[in-house]
mmCIF file of C-alpha atoms in Angstrom:
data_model
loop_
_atom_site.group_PDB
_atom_site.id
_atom_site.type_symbol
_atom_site.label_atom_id
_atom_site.label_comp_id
_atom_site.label_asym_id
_atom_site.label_seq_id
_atom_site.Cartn_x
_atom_site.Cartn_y
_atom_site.Cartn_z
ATOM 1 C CA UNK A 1 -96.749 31.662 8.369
ATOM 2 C CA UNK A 2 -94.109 29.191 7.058
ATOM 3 C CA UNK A 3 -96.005 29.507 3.097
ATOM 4 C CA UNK A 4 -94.739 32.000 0.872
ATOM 5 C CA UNK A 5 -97.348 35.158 -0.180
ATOM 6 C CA UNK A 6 -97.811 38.044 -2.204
ATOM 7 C CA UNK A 7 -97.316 41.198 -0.709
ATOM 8 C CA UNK A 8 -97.688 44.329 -2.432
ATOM 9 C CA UNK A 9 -94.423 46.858 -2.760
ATOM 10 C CA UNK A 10 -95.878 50.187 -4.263
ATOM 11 C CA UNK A 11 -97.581 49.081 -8.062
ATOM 12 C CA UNK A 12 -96.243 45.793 -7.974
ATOM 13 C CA UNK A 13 -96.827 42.358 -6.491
ATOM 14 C CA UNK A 14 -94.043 40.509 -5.170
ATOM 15 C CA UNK A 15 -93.697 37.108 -3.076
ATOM 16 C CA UNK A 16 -92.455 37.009 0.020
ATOM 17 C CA UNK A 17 -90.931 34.005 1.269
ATOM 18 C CA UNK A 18 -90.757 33.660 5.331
ATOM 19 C CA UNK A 19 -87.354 33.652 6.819
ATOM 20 C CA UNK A 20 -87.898 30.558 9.110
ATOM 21 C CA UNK A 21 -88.695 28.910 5.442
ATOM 22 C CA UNK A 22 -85.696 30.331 3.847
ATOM 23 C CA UNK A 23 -83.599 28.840 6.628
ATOM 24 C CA UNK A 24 -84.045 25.506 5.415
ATOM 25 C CA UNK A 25 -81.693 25.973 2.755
ATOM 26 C CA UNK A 26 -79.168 27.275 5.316
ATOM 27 C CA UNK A 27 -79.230 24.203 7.331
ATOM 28 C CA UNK A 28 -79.535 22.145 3.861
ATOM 29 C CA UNK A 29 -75.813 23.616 3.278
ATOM 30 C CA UNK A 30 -74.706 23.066 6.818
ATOM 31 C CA UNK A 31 -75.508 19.243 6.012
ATOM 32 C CA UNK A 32 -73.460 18.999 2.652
ATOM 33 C CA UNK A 33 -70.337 20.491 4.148
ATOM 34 C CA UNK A 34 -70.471 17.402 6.110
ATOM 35 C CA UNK A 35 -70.044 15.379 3.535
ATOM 36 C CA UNK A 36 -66.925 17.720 2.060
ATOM 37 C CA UNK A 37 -65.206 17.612 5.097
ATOM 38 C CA UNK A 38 -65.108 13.782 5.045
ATOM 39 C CA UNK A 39 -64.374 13.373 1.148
ATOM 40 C CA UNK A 40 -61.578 15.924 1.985
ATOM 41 C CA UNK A 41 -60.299 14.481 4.945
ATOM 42 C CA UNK A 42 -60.260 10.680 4.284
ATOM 43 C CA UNK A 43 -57.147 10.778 2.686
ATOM 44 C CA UNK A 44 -54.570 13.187 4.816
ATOM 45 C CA UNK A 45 -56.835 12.012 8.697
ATOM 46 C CA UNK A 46 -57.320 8.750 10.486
ATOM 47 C CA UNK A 47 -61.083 8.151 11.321
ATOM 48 C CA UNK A 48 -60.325 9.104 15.114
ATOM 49 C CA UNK A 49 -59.445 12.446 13.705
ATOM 50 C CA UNK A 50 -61.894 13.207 10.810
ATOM 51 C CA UNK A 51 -64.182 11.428 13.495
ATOM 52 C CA UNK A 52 -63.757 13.968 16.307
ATOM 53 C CA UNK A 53 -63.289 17.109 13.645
ATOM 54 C CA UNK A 54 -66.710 16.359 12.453
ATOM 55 C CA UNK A 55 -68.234 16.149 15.841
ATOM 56 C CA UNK A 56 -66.533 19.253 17.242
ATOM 57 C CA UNK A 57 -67.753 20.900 13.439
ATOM 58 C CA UNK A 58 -71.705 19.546 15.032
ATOM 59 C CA UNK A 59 -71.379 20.491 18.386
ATOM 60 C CA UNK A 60 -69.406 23.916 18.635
ATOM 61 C CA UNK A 61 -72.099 26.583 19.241
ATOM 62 C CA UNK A 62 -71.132 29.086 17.443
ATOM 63 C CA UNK A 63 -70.504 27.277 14.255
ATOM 64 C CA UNK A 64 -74.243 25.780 14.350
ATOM 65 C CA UNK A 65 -76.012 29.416 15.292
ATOM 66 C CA UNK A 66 -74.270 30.640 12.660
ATOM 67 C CA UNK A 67 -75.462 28.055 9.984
ATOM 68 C CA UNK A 68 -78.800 29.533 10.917
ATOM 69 C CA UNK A 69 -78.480 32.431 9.737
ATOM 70 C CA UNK A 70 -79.394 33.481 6.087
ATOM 71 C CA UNK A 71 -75.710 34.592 5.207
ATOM 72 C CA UNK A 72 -73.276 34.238 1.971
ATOM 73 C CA UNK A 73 -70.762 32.436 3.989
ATOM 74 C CA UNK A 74 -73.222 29.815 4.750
ATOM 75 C CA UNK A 75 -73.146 29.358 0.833
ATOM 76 C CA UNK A 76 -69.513 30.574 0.089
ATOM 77 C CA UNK A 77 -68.063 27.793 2.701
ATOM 78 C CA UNK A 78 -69.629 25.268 0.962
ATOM 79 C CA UNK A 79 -68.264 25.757 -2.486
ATOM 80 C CA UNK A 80 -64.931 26.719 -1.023
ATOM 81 C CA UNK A 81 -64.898 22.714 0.521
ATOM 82 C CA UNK A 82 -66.670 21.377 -3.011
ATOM 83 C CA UNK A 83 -63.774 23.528 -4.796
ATOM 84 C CA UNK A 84 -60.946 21.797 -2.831
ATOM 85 C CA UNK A 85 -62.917 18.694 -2.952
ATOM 86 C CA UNK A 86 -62.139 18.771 -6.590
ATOM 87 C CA UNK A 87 -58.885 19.934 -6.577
ATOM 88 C CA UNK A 88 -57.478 17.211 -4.316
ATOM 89 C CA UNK A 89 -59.455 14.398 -6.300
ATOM 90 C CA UNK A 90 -57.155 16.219 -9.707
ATOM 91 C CA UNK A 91 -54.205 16.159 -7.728
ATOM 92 C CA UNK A 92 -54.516 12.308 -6.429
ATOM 93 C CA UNK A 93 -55.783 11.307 -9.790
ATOM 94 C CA UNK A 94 -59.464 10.984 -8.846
ATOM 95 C CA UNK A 95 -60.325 12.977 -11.681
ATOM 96 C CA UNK A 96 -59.097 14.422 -14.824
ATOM 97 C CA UNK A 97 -58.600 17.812 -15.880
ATOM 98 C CA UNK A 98 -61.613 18.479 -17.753
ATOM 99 C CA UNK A 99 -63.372 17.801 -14.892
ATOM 100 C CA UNK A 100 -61.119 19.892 -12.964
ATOM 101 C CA UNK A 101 -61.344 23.180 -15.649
ATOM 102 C CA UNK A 102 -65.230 23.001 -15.984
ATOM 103 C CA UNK A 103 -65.579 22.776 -11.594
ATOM 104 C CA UNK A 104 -62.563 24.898 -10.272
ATOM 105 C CA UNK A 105 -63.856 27.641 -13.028
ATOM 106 C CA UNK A 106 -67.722 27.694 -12.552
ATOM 107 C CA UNK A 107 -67.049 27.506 -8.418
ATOM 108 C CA UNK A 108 -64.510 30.053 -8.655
ATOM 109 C CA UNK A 109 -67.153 32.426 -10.474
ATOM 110 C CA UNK A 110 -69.731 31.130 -8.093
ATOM 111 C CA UNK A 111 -67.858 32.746 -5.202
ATOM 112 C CA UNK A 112 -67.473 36.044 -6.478
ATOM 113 C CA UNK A 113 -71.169 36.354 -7.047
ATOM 114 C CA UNK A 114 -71.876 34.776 -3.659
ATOM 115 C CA UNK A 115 -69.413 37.762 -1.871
ATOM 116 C CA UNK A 116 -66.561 39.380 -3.157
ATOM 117 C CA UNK A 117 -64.124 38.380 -0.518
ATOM 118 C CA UNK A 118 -65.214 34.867 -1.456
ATOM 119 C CA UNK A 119 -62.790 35.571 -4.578
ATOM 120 C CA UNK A 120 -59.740 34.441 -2.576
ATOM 121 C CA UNK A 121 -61.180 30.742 -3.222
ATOM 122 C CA UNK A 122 -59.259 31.366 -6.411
ATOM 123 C CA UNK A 123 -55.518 32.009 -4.656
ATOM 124 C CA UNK A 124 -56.872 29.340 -2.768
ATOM 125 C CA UNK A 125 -56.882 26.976 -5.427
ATOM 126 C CA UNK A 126 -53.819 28.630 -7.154
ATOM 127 C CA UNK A 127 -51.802 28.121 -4.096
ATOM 128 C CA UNK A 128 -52.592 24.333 -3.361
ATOM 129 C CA UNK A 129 -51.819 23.629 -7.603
ATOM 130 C CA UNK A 130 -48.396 25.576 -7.169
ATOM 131 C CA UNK A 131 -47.750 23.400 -3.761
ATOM 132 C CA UNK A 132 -48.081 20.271 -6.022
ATOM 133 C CA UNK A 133 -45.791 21.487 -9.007
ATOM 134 C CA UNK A 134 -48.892 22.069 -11.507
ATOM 135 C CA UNK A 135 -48.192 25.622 -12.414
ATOM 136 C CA UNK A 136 -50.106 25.097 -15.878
ATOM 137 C CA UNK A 137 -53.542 24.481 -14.160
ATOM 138 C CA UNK A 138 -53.829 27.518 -11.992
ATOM 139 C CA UNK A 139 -55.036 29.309 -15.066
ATOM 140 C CA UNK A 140 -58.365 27.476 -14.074
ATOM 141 C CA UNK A 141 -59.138 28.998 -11.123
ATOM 142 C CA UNK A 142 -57.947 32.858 -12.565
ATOM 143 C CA UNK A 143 -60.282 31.976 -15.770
ATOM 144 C CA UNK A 144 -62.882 31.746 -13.196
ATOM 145 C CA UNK A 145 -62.140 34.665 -11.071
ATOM 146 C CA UNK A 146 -61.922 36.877 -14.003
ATOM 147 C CA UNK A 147 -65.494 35.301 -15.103
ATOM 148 C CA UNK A 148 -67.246 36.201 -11.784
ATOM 149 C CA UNK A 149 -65.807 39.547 -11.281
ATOM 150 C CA UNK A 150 -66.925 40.419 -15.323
ATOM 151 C CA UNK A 151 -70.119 39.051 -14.330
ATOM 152 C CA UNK A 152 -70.146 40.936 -11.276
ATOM 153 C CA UNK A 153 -69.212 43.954 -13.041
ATOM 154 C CA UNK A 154 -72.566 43.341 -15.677
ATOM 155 C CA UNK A 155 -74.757 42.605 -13.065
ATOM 156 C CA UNK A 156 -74.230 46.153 -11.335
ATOM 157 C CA UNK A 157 -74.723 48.004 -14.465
ATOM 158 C CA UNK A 158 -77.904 46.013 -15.380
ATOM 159 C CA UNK A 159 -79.350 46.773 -12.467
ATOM 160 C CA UNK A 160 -78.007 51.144 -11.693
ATOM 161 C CA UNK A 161 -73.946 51.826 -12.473
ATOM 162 C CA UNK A 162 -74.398 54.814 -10.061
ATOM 163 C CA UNK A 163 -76.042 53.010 -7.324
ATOM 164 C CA UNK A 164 -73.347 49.701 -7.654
ATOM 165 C CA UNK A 165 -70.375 52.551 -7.847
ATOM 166 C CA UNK A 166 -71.859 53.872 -4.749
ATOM 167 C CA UNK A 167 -72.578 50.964 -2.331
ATOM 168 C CA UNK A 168 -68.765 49.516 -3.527
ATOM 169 C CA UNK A 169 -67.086 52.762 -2.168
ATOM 170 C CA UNK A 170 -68.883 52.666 0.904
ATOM 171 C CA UNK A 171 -67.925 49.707 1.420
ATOM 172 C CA UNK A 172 -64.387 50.193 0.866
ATOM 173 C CA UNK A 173 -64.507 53.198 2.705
ATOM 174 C CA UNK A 174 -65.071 50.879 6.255
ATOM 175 C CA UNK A 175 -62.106 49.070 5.861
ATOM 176 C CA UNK A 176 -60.428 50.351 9.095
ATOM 177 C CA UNK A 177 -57.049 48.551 9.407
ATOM 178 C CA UNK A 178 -55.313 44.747 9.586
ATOM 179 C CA UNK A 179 -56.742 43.677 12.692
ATOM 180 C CA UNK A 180 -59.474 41.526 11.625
ATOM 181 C CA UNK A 181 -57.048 38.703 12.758
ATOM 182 C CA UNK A 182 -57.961 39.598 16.477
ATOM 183 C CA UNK A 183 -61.612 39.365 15.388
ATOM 184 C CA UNK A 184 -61.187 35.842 14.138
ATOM 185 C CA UNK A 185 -59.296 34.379 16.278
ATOM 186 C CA UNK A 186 -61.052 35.434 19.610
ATOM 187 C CA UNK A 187 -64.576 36.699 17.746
ATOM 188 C CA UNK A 188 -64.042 39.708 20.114
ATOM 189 C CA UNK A 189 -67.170 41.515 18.333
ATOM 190 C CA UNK A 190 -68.209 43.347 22.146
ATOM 191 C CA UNK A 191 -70.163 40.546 22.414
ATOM 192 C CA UNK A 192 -70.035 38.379 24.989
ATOM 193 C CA UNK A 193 -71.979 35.677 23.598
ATOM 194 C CA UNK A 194 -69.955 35.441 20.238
ATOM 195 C CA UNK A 195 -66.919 34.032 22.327
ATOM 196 C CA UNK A 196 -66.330 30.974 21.655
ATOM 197 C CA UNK A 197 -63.743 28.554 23.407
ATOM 198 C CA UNK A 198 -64.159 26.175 20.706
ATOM 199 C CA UNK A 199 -62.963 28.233 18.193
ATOM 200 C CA UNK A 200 -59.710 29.797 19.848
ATOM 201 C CA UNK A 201 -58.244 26.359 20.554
ATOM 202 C CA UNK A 202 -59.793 25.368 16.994
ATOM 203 C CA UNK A 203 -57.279 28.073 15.529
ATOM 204 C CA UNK A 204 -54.362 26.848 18.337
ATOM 205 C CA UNK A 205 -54.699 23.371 16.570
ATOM 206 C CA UNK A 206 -54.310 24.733 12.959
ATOM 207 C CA UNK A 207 -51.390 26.649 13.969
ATOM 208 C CA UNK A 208 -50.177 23.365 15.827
ATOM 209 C CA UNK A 209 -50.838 21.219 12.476
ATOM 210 C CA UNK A 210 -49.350 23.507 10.239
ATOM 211 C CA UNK A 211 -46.050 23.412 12.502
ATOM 212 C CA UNK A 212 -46.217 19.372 12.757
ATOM 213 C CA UNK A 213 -43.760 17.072 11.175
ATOM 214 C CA UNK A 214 -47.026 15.569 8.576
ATOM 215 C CA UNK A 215 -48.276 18.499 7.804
ATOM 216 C CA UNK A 216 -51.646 17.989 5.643
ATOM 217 C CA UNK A 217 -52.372 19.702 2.327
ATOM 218 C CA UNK A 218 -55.547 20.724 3.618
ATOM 219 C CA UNK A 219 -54.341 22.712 6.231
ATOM 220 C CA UNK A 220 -52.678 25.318 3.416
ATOM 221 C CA UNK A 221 -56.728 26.670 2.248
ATOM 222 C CA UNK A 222 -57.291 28.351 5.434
ATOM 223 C CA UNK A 223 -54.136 30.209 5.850
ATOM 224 C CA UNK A 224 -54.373 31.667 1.803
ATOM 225 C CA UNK A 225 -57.900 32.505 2.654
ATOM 226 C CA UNK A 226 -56.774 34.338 5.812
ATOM 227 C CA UNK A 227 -54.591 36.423 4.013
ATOM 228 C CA UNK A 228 -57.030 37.295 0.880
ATOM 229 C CA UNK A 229 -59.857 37.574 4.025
ATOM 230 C CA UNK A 230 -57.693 40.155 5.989
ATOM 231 C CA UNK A 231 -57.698 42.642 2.601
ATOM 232 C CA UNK A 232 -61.185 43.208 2.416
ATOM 233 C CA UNK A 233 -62.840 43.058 5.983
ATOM 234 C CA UNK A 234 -62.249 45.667 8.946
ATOM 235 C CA UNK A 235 -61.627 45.291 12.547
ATOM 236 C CA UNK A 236 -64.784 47.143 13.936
ATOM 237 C CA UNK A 237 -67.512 45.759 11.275
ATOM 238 C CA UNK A 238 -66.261 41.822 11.478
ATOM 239 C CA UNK A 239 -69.483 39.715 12.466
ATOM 240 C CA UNK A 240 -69.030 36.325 14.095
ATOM 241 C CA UNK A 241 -70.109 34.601 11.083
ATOM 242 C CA UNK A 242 -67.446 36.048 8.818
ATOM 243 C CA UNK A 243 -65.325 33.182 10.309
ATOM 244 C CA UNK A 244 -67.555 29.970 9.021
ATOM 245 C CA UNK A 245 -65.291 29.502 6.134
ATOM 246 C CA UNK A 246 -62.789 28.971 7.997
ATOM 247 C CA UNK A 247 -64.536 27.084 10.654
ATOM 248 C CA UNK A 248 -64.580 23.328 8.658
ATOM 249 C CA UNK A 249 -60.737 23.422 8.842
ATOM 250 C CA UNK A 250 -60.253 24.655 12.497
ATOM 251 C CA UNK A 251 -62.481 21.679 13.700
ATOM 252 C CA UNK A 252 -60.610 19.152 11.474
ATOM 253 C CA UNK A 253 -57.232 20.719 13.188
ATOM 254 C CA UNK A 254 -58.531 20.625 16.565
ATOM 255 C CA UNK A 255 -60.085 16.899 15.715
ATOM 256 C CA UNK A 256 -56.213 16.079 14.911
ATOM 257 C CA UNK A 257 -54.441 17.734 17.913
ATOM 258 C CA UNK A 258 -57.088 16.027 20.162
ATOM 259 C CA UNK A 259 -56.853 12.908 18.672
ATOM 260 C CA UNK A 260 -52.958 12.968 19.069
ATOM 261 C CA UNK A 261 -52.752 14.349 22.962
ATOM 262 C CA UNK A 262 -55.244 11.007 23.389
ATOM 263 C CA UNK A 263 -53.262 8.795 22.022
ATOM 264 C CA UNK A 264 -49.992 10.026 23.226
ATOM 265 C CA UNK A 265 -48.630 8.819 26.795
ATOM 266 C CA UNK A 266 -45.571 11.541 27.243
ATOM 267 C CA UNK A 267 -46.341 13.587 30.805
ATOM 268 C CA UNK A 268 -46.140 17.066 28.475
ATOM 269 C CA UNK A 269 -49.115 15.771 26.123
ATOM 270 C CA UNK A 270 -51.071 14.684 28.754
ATOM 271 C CA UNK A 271 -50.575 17.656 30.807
ATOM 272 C CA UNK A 272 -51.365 19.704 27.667
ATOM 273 C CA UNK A 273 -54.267 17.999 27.290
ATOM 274 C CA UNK A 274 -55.559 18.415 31.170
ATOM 275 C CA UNK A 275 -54.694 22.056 30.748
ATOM 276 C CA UNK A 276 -56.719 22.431 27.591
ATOM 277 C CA UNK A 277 -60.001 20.943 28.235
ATOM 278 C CA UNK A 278 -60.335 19.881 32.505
ATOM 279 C CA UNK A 279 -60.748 23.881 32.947
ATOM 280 C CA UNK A 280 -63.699 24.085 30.652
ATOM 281 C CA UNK A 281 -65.340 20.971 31.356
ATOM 282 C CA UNK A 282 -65.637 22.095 34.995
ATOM 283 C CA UNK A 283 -66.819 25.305 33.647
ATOM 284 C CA UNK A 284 -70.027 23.633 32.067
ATOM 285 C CA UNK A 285 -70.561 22.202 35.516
ATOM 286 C CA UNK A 286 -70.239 24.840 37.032
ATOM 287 C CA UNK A 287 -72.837 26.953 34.668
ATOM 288 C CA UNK A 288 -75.361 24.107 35.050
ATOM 289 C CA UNK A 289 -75.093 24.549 39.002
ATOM 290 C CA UNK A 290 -73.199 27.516 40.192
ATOM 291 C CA UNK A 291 -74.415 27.192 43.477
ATOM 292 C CA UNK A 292 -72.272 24.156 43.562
ATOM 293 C CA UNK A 293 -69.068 26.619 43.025
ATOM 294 C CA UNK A 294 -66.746 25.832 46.132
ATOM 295 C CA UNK A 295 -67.537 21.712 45.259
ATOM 296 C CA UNK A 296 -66.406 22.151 41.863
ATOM 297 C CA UNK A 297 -63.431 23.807 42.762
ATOM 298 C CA UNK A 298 -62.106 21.334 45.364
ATOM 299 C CA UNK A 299 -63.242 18.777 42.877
ATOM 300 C CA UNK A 300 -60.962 20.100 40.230
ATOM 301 C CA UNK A 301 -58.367 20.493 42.546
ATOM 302 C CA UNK A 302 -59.097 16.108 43.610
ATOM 303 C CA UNK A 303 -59.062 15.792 40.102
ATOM 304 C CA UNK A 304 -55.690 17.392 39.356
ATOM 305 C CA UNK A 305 -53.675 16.117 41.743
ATOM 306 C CA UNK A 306 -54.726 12.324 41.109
ATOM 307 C CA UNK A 307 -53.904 12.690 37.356
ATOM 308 C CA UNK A 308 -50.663 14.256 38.398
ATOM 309 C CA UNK A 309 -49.759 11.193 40.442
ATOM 310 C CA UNK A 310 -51.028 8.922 37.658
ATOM 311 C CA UNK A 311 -48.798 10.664 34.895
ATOM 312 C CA UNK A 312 -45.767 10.706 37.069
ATOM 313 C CA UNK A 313 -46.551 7.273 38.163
ATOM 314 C CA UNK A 314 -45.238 5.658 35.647
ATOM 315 C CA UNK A 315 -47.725 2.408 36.070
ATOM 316 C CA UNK A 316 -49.058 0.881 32.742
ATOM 317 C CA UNK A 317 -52.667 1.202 34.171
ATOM 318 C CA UNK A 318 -52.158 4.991 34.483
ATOM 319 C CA UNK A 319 -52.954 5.678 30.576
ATOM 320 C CA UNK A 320 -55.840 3.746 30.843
ATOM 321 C CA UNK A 321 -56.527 6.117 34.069
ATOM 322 C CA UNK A 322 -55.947 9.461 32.347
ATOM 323 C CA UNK A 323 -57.257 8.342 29.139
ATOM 324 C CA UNK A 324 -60.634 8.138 30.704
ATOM 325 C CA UNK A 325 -60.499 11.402 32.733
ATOM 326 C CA UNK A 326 -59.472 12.996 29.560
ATOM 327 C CA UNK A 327 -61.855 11.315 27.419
ATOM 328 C CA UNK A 328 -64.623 12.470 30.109
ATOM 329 C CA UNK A 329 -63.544 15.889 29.591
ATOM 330 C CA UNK A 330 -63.877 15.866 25.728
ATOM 331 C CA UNK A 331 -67.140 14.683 26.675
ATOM 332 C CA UNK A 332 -68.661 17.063 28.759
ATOM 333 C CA UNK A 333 -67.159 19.923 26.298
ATOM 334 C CA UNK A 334 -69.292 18.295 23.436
ATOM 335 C CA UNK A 335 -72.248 17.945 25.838
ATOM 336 C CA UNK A 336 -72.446 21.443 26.617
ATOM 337 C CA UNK A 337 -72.451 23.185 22.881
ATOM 338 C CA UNK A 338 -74.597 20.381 21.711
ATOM 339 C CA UNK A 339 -77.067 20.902 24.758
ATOM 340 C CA UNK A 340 -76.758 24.960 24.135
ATOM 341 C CA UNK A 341 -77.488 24.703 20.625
ATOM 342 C CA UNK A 342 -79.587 21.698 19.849
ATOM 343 C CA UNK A 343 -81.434 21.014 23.457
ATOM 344 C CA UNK A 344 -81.767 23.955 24.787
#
């Protein structure tokens, strides 16, 4: 039953609301992070970049089975994109700085109570202020930490000091090591199925943009975050969706590094390009109809050696040639996680 009931829990009578139901909300987030990525990205990315970010941000399956679940971080990511949202709209003068104190400090306290780790959205903020010259403002987003930790702090002993003392060491007591970078980066939780190609060359591409000669100020939230995350999480516990904050940002980065190795007609881009996203494409075909394996490969191999000659050609019809082969590729990469997670 989708309807919310009464159930009974010992002496008292308590609704229950279904979990399909609750789910709503989830996807309800998913949608308005949509809208953050573009009002953050219109004014550092071209449309074919935001463009393609947002559709990799749709169509990666991970991302989108992970906005199904009922998890913080499908509420935390939002407010992290609404709290840079504002920030950026302060720093290009948007917005003024009352609006800026009343947001970054509510949001900032919002985190904390959504998750604890959340609280980096704070140095987040802090960091991205200090990268503009406004040292004065970042006590906006440490008023606000301070807020949600004291109300974190009341809200454990209103509801049993002992019992909030308790879960917070055991908690702290998994933290296992610094490797949780190994768990981001390749989501190598022993599952199979939590691997995501996607999201490796998604953190490839942010590395990439941060190294580039315009490097975006959007691209600095992810790395502060990473290095607040790394504190609090442990290798062996990290789930795949402990990554969705960061996930808006890799498919923006990967939208960008896409973008530019289309546009670009130097032999090493396009090569880079081939190597990147031919392998998987084939891949997908090759899942839909692996009894078509020994094709596929000689295909590939067909398909190789005529976009070698056409690179090293040096014909003005061979951009238009590789262009296509590598916008057929993009294609069939989108294809596949939309038809695994939406179709299937």
């Amino acid at each position: 039953p989708m309807k919310p009931e009464k159930i009974q829990v010992g002496s008292q009578a308590l609704w229950h609301v279904p979990p399909g139901r609750v789910r709503y909300l989830s996807l309800i987030l998913f949608a308005i992070s949509f809208w953050l990525m573009v009002d953050l990205g219109r004014w550092e990315l071209s449309f074919g970049e935001l463009a393609l970010g947002l559709l990799f941000y749709s169509a990666a399956s991970l991302i989108v089975l992970n906005q199904r679940y009922l998890v913080t971080e499908n509420l935390s990511t939002p407010l992290l994109l609404l709290n840079l949202a504002i920030a950026t709209r302060y720093l290009s003068k948007r917005t003024g700085e009352t609006s800026l104190a009343f947001w970054t400090v509510g949001l900032c306290a919002a985190a904390i109570l959504t998750k604890v780790v959340a609280g980096v959205q704070a140095g987040v903020i802090v960091a991205l202020l200090l990268a503009q010259g406004r040292r004065r403002e970042i006590a906006y987003p440490l008023i606000g930490a301070a807020v949600g930790l004291a109300l974190y702090v009341i809200y454990g002993w209103w509801q049993d000091w002992e019992v909030f003392r308790t879960v917070l060491a055991d908690q702290a007591a998994r933290f296992w090591g610094f490797e949780a970078m190994s768990g981001l980066m390749f989501l190598d939780t022993g599952q199979p199925e939590t691997r995501d190609f996607l999201i490796f060359l998604g953190w490839l591409a942010l590395i990439f943009e941060s190294l580039a000669p315009r490097r975006r100020t959007i691209f600095l939230a992810p790395w502060v975050y990473l290095l607040g995350f790394i504190f609090f999480t442990s290798a062996p516990a990290i789930y795949s969706w402990h990554f969705l904050p960061f996930a808006p940002f890799l498919s923006l980065a990967l939208g960008c590094l896409i973008y530019r190795l289309w546009q670009s007609s130097h032999p090493v881009a396009i090569l880079a390009a081939a190597a990147i996203l031919l392998p998987h494409a084939f891949h997908t075909l090759f899942e839909n109809r692996p009894e078509w394996g020994p094709l596929f490969r000689w295909l590939y191999l067909l398909v190789t050696a005529v976009l070698l000659a056409v690179v090293f050609s040096g014909r003005q019809s061979a951009t238009r040639l590789w262009k296509a082969i590598l916008t057929i590729a993009i294609a069939l990469l989108i294809l596949e996680n939309l038809w695994r997670v939406w179709l299937a």
